[in-house]
Coordinates of C-alpha atoms in Angstrom, one line a residue:
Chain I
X437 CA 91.9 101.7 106.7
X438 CA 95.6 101.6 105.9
X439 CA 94.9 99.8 102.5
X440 CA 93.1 103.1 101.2
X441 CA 94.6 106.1 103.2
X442 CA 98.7 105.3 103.3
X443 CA 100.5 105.3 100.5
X444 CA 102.1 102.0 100.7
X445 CA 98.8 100.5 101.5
X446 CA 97.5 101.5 98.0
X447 CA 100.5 100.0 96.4
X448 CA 99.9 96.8 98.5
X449 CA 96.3 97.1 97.0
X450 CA 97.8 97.4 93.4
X451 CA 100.3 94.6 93.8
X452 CA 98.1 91.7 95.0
X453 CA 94.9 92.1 92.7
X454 CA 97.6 92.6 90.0
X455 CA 99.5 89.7 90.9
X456 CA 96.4 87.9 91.3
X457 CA 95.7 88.9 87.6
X458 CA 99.0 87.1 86.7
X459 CA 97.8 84.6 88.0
X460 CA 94.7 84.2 86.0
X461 CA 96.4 84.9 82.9
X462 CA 98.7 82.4 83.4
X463 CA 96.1 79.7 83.8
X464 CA 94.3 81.5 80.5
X465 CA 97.3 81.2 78.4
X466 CA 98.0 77.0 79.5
X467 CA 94.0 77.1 78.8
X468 CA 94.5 78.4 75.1
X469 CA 97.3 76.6 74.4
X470 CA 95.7 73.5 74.9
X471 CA 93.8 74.2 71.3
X472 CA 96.7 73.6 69.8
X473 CA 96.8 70.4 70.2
X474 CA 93.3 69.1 70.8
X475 CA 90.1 71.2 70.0
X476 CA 88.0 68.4 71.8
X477 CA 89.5 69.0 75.2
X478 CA 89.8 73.0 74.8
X479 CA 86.4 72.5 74.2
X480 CA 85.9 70.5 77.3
X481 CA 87.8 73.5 79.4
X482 CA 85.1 76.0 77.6
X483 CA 82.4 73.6 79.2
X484 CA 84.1 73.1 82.8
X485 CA 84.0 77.1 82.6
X486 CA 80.8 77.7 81.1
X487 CA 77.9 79.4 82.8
X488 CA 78.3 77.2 86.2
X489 CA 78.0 78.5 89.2
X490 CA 81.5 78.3 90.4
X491 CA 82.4 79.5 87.1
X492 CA 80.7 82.9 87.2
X493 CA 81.9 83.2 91.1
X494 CA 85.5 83.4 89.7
X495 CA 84.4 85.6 87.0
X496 CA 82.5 87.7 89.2
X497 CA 85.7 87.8 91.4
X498 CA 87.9 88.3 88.4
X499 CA 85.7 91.4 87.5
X500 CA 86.3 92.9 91.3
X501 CA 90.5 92.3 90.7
X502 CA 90.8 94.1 87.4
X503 CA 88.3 97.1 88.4
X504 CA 90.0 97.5 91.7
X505 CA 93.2 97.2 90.0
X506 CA 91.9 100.2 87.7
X507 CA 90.0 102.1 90.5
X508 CA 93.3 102.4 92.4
X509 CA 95.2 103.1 89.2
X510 CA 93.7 106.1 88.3
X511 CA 94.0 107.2 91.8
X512 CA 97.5 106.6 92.4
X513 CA 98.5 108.8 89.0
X514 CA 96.3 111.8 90.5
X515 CA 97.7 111.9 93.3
X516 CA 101.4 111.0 91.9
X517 CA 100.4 114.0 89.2
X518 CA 99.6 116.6 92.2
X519 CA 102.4 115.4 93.8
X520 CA 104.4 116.3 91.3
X521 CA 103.0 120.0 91.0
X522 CA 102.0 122.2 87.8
X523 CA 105.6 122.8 87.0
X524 CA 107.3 120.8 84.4
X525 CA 111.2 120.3 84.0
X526 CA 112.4 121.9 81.0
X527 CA 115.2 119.7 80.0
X528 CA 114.8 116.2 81.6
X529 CA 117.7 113.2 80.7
X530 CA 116.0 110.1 81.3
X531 CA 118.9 107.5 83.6
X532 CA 119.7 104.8 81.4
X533 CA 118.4 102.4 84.6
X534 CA 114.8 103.7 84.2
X535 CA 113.1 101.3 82.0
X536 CA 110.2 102.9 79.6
X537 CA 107.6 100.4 81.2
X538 CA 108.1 101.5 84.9
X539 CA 107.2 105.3 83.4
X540 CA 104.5 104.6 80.9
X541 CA 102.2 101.8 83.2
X542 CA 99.2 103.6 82.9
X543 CA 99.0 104.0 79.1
X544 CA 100.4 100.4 78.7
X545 CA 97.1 99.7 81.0
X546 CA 94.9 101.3 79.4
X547 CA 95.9 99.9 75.9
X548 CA 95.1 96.6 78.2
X549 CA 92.0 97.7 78.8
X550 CA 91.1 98.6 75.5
X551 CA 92.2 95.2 74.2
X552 CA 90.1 93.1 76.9
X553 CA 87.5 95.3 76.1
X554 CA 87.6 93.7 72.6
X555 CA 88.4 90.2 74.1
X556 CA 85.4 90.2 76.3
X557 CA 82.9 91.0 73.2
X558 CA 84.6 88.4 71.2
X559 CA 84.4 85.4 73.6
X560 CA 82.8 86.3 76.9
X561 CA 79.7 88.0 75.9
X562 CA 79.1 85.7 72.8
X563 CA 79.6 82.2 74.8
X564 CA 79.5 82.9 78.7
X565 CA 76.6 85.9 79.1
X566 CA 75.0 84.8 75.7
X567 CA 74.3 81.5 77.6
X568 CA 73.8 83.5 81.1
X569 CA 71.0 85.6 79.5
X570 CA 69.4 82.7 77.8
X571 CA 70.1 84.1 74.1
X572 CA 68.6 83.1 71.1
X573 CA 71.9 81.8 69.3
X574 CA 74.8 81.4 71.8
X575 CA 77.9 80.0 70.6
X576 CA 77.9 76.7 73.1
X577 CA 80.8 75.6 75.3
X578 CA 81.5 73.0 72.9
X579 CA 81.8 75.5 69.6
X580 CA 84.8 77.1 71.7
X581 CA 87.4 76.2 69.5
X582 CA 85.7 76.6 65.8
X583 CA 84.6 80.3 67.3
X584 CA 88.6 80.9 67.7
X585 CA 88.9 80.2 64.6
X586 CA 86.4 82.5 63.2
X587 CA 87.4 85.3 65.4
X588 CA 91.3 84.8 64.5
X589 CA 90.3 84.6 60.4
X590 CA 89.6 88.2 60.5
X591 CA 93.7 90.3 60.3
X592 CA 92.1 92.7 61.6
X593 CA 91.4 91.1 65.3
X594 CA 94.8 89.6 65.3
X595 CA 97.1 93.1 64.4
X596 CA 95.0 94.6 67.1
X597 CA 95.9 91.3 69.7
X598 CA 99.1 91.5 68.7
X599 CA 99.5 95.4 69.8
X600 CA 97.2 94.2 73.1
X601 CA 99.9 91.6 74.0
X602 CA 102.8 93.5 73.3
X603 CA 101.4 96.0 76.0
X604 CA 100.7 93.1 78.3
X605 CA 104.5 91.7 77.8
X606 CA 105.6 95.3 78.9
X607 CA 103.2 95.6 81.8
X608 CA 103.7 92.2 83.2
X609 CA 108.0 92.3 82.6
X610 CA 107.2 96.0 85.2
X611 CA 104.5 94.8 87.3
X612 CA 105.4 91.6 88.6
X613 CA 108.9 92.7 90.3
X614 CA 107.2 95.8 91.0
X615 CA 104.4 93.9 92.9
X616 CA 106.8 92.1 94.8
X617 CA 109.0 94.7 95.7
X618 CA 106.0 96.5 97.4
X619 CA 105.1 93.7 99.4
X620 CA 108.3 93.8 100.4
X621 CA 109.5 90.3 99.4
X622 CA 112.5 92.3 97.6
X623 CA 116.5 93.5 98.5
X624 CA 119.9 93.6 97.5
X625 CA 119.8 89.4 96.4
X626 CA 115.9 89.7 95.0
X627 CA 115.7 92.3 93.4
X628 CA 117.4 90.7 90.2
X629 CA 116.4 87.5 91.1
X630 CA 112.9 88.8 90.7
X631 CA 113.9 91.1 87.6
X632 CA 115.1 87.9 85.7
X633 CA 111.5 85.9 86.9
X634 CA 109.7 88.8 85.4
X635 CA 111.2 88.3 82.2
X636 CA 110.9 85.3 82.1
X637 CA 107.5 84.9 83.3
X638 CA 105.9 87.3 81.5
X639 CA 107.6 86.4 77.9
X640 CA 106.4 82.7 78.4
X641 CA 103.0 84.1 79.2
X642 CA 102.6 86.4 75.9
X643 CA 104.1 83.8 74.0
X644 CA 101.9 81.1 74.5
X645 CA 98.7 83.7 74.1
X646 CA 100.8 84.9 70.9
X647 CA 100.9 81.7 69.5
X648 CA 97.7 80.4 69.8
X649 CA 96.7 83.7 68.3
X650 CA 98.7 83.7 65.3
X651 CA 98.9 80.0 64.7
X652 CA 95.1 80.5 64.4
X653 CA 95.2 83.0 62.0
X654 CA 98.0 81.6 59.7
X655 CA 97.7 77.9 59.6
X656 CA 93.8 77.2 61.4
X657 CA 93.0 73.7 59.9
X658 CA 96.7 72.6 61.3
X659 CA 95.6 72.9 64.9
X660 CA 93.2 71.0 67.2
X661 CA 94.9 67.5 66.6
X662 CA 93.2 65.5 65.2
X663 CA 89.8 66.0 66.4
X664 CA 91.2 69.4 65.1
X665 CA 88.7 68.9 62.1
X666 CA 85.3 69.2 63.7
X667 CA 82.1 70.9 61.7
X668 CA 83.2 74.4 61.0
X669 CA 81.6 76.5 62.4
X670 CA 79.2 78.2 59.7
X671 CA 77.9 74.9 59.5
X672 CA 77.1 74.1 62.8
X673 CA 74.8 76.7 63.3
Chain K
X999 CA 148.8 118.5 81.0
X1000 CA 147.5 122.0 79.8
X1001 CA 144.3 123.1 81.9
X1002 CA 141.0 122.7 80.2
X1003 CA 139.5 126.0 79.7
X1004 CA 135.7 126.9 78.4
X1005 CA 136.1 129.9 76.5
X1006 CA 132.7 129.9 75.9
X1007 CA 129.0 128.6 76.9
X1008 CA 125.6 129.8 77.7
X1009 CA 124.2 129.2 81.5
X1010 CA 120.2 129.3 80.8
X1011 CA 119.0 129.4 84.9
X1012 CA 115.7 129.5 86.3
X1013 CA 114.2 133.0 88.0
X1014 CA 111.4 133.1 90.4
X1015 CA 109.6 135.1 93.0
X1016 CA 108.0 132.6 95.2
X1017 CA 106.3 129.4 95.3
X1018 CA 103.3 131.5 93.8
X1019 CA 104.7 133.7 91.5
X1020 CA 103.1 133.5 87.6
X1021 CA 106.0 135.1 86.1
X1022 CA 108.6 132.4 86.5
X1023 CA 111.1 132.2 83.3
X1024 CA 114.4 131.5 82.4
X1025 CA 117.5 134.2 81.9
X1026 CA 120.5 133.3 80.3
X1027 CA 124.2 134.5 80.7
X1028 CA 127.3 134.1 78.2
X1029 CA 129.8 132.6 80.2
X1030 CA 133.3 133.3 79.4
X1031 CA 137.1 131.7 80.2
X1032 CA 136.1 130.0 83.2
X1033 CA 138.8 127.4 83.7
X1034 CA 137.7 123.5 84.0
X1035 CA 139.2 122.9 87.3
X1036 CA 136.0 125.3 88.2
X1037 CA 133.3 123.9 90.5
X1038 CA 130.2 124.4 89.2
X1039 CA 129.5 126.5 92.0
X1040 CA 132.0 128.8 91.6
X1041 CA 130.8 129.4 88.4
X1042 CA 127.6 130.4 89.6
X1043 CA 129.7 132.4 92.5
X1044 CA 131.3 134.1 89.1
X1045 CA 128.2 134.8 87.1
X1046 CA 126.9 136.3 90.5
X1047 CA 130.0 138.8 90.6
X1048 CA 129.1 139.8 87.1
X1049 CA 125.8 140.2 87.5
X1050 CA 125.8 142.0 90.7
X1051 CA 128.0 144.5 88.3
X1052 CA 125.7 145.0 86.0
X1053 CA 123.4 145.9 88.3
X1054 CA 121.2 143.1 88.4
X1055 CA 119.6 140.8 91.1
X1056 CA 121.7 137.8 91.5
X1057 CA 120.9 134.4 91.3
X1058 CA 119.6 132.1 94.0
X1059 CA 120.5 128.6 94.6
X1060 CA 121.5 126.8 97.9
X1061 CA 125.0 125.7 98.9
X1062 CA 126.9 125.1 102.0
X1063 CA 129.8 122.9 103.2
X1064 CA 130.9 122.4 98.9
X1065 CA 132.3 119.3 100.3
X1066 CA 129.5 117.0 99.2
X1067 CA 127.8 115.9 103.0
X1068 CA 125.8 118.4 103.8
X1069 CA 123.3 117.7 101.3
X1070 CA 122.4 121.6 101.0
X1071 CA 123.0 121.8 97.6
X1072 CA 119.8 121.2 94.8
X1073 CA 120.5 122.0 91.7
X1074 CA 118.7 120.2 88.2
X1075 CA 121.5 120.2 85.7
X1076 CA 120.5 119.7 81.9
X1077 CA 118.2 117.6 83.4
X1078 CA 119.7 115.4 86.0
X1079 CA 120.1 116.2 89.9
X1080 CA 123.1 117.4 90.8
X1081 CA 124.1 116.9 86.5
X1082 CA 126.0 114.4 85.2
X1083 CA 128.5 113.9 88.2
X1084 CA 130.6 111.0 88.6
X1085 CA 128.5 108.4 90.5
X1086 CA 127.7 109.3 93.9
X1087 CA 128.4 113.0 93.6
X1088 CA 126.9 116.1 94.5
X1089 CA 126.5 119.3 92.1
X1090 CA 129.3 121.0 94.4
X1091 CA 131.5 118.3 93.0
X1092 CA 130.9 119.1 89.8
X1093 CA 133.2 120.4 87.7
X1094 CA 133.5 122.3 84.5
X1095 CA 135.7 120.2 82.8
X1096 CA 132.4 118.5 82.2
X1097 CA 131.0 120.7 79.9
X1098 CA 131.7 121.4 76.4
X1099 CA 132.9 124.6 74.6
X1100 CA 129.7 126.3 73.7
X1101 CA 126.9 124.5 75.8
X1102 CA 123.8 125.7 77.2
X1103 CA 123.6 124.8 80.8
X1104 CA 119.8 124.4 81.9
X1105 CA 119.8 124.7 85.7
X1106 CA 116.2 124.9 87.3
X1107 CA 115.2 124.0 90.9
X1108 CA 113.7 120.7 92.5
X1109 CA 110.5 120.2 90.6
X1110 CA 107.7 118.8 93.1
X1111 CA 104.7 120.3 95.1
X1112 CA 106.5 118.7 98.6
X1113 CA 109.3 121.4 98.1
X1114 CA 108.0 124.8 96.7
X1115 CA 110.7 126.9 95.4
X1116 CA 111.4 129.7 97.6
X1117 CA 113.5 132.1 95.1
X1118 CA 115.4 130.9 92.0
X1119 CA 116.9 127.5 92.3
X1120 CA 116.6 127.4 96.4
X1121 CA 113.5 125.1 98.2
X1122 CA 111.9 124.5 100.8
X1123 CA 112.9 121.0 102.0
X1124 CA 111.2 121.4 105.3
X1125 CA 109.1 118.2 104.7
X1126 CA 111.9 116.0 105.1
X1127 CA 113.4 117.3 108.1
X1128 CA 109.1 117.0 109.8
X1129 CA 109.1 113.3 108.0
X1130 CA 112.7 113.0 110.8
X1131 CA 110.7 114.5 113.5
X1132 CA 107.9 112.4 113.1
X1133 CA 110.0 109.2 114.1
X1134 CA 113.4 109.4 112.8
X1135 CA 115.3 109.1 116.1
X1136 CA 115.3 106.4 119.0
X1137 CA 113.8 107.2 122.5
X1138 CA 115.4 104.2 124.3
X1139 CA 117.6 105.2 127.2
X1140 CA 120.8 104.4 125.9
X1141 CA 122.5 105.0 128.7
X1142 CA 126.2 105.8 129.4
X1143 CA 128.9 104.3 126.5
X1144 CA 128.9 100.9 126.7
X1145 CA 132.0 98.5 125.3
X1146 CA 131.9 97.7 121.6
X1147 CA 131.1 94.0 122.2
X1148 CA 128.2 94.6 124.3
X1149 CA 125.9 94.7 121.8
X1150 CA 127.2 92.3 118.9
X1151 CA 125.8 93.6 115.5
X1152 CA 126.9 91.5 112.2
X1153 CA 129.5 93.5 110.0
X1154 CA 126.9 93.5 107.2
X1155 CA 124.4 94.8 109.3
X1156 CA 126.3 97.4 110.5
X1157 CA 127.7 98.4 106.8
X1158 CA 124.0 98.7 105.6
X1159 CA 122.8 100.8 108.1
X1160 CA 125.8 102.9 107.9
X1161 CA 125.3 103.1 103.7
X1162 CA 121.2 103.7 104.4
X1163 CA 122.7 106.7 107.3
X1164 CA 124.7 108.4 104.8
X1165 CA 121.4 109.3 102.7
X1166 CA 122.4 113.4 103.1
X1167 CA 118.7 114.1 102.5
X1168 CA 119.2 116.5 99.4
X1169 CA 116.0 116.0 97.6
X1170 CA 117.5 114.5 94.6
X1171 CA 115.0 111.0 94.6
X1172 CA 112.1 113.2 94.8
X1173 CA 113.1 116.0 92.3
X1174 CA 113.7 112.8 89.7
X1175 CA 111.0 111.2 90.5
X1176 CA 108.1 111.3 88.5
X1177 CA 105.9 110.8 91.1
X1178 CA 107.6 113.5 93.5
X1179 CA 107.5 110.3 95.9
X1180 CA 109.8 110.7 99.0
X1181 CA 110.5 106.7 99.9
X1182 CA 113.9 106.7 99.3
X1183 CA 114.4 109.2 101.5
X1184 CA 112.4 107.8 104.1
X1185 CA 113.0 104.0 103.5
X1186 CA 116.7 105.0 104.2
X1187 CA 116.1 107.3 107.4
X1188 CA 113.8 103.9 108.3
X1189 CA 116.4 101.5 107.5
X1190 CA 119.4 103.1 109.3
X1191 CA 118.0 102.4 112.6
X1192 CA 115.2 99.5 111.4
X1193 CA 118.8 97.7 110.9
X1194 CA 120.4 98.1 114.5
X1195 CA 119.3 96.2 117.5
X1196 CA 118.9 99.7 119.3
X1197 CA 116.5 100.7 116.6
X1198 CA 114.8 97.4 115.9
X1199 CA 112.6 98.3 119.3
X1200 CA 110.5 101.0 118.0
X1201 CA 110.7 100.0 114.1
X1202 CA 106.9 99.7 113.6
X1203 CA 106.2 102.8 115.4
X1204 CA 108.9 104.8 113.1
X1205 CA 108.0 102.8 109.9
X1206 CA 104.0 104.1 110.3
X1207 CA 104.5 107.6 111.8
X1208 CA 107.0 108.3 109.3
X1209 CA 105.5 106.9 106.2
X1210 CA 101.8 109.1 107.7
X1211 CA 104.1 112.0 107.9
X1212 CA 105.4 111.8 104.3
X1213 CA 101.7 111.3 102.8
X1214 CA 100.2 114.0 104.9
X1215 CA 103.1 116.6 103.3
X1216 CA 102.0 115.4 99.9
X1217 CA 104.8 113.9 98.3
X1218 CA 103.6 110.8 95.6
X1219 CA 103.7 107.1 95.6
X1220 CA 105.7 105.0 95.0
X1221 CA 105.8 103.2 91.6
X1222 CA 109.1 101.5 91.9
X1223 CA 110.3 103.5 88.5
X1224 CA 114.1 103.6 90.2
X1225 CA 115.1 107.4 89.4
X1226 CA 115.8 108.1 92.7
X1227 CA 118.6 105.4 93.3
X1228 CA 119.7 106.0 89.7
X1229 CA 120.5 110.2 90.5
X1230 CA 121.3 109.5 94.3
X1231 CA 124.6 110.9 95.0
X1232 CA 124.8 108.8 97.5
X1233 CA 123.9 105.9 96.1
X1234 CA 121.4 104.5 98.2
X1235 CA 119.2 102.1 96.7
X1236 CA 115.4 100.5 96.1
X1237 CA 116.2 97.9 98.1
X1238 CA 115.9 100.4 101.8
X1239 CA 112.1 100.9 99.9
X1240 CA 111.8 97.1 100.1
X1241 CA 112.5 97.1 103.5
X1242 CA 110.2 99.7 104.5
X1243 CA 107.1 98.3 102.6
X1244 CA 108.1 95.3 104.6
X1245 CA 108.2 96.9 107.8
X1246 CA 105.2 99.3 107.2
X1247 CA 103.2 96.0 106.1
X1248 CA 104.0 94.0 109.7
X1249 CA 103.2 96.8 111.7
X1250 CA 100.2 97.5 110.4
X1251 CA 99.0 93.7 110.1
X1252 CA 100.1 93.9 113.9
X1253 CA 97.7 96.5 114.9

């Protein structure tokens, strides 16, 4: 199967579940922003995407893109690392073309990981698998946007989601070119047409995560329109 | 204007038995009133003199036309393939006018497990000429010389697959790159034919049995960190890796 034993087949592996992932994170961040503006109809998105079926098929098929994406991570820097050989250069100058992103993706991933880790116990497993598994106190699909605010009251949650989507910003401005430069969609004209997209993509796509995260933790009874002042949340439970 | 000489400056080069050998380290050599209209490899021809005088074992490195073509020479140069030439340059047109009174010069060999070092600075680059006999040639029956307009080729075709032939095959892309990955070497061995009609015939068969050849010798992937085309001394460039993941993909969604 070309997709696991040639090397550009891996890459094509990498770039489609990752650009998948953009994807998803793009529709996450137009999601979040939305409780800006109006916690009753964030609310209503938590509800669309609660524990229904088609819900937990695109999680399920989420899951499979970011573990593939992983899997073939960690495979493509051992083999890149034996590739290499034992030997190390003793005086390297790094060309002023070579961004730090391309060179460091793996430990901007992993730093990724670490942070969805975080993000997954925070919202996921408290509202989608609390109400999956039939817990005794799930926070419901229509407590989504008080819970933001609880999570986001705590500095500590929001220094560490501000270092998670810094390393996101520099994955993404790397990976989406990067992913469409495998595929081949790329040349002497697309190349910086797809550099500039990057950019730009992936700035507008931290940003609007950034936002929701610090608004939220600085100014949390300005947001959610006016409908913005529901029971808090201590007091609905 | 009076000639630029280095009175002084330390050349810190790599020694080493072998691809196996556990004893690899570096020697270093005072070098002294070497002129700046030098080549670099004359220097090393000079420190070889003076070394074979003192009764040592000279140093190894590979080198042939010195004209910059014949892609022979593989030098890492405080760092960079080939050093900090002008653009497009190979280290046997460097010149020591680029250096500094009292430098250390670092030179050590092609870093990467596709080209293990056979003495000093010199590898083996075999790899790259079996990754050309795997497919890097056309087996259509050309015939005898036909007239110039048989076969009408755009101008910009024909200048890319010219720029994409001119790849000399030094090693440089993989020695910079992190992942000792070989595609711009092979993207522009693909491309050069991939772009003429007499090539286009057997461009999936080339794309695949090269691209097998290159993983089966070892050399990385691909993570589109643009070393290579930023060291090339030819100055091929990311987008000949474009074209092969493009051509690699069709024939392989054609099988």
């Amino acid at each position: 199967m070309w997709l696991c034993n040639s090397s550009i087949g891996r890459k094509v592996v990498m770039s489609v579940t990752g650009l998948a992932l953009v994807l998803f994170l793009t529709f996450h961040a137009c999601m979040n922003v939305v409780a800006l503006f109006s916690a009753e109809a964030y609310n209503q998105i938590c509800e669309l995407l609660g524990s229904n079926w088609y819900a937990l098929a695109a999680t399920a098929g989420l899951g499979a893109l970011v573990v593939i994406h992983i899997l073939y991570a960690f495979i493509l820097t051992i083999q890149n690392r034996n590739a290499r050989g034992s030997n190390r250069y003793d005086k390297t100058d790094k060309p002023e073309k070579v961004e730090w992103a391309s060179q460091n993706m793996l430990a901007l991933g992993v730093i990724i990981v670490l942070g969805l880790a975080l993000h997954l116990f925070n919202f996921w497993y408290n509202m989608m698998f609390a109400e999956i598994v039939g817990a005794s106190n799930p926070i419901g699909p229509t407590e989504g946007f008080e819970w933001i605010k609880e999570t986001f009251a705590n500095p500590v949650f929001v220094v560490l989601y501000v270092i998670w989507l810094c390393a996101l910003w520099f994955h993404l401005t790397h990976g989406i070119w990067s992913g469409m430069q495998t595929l081949g969609w790329s040349g002497h004209i697309w190349f910086n047409r797809w550099k500039c997209i990057s950019q730009i993509w992936a700035t507008i796509v931290v940003a609007m995560f950034l936002i929701v995260a610090l608004a939220f933790a600085l100014c949390p009874d300005c947001l959610g329109g006016a409908d913005g002042k529901v029971v808090p949340f201590e007091m609905a439970m | 204007m009076a000639e630029k000489v280095l009175k002084q400056f330390t050349v810190k080069y790599w020694k080493q038995n072998g691809p196996k050998d556990t004893n690899a380290h570096f020697e270093e050599k005072v070098m002294k009133d070497i002129p700046g209209d030098t080549s670099f490899l004359e220097m090393l021809d000079i420190l070889n003199e003076q070394l074979i005088e003192e009764g040592k074992e000279p140093f190894v490195f590979d080198h042939d036309c010195r004209e910059g073509i014949c892609g022979m020479c593989s030098l890492y140069i405080n760092g960079t393939p080939h050093g900090k030439t002008e653009r497009g340059a190979t280290t046997c047109q460097l010149y020591m006018r680029k250096f500094n009174e009292g430098d250390v010069i670092t030179i050590e060999p092609w870093r990467s497990a596709g080209f293990p070092v056979i003495k000093d600075c010199m590898v083996d680059r075999t790899a790259f000429d079996k990754i050309i006999q795997a497919g890097g040639y056309t087996t259509v029956r050309t015939g005898a010389p036909q007239d110039a307009n048989a076969i009408l080729i755009p101008k910009a075709d024909a200048d890319e697959a010219m720029d994409c032939a001119s790849c000399i095959g030094c090693g440089a892309c993989v020695a910079a790159c992190k992942n000792g990955s070989a595609m711009l070497f092979v993207s522009s061995k693909v491309s050069q034919l991939a772009l003429l009609p007499q090539g286009r015939v057997e461009a999936a068969r080339r794309a695949k049995a090269m691209v097998a050849k290159m993983d089966e010798l070892g050399f990385g992937n691909c993570t589109n960190t643009r070393a290579c085309e930023a060291v090339c001394p030819k100055c091929e460039t990311i987008a000949n890796i474009a074209r092969l993941n493009r051509e690699f993909i069709k024939a392989k969604l054609a099988d």
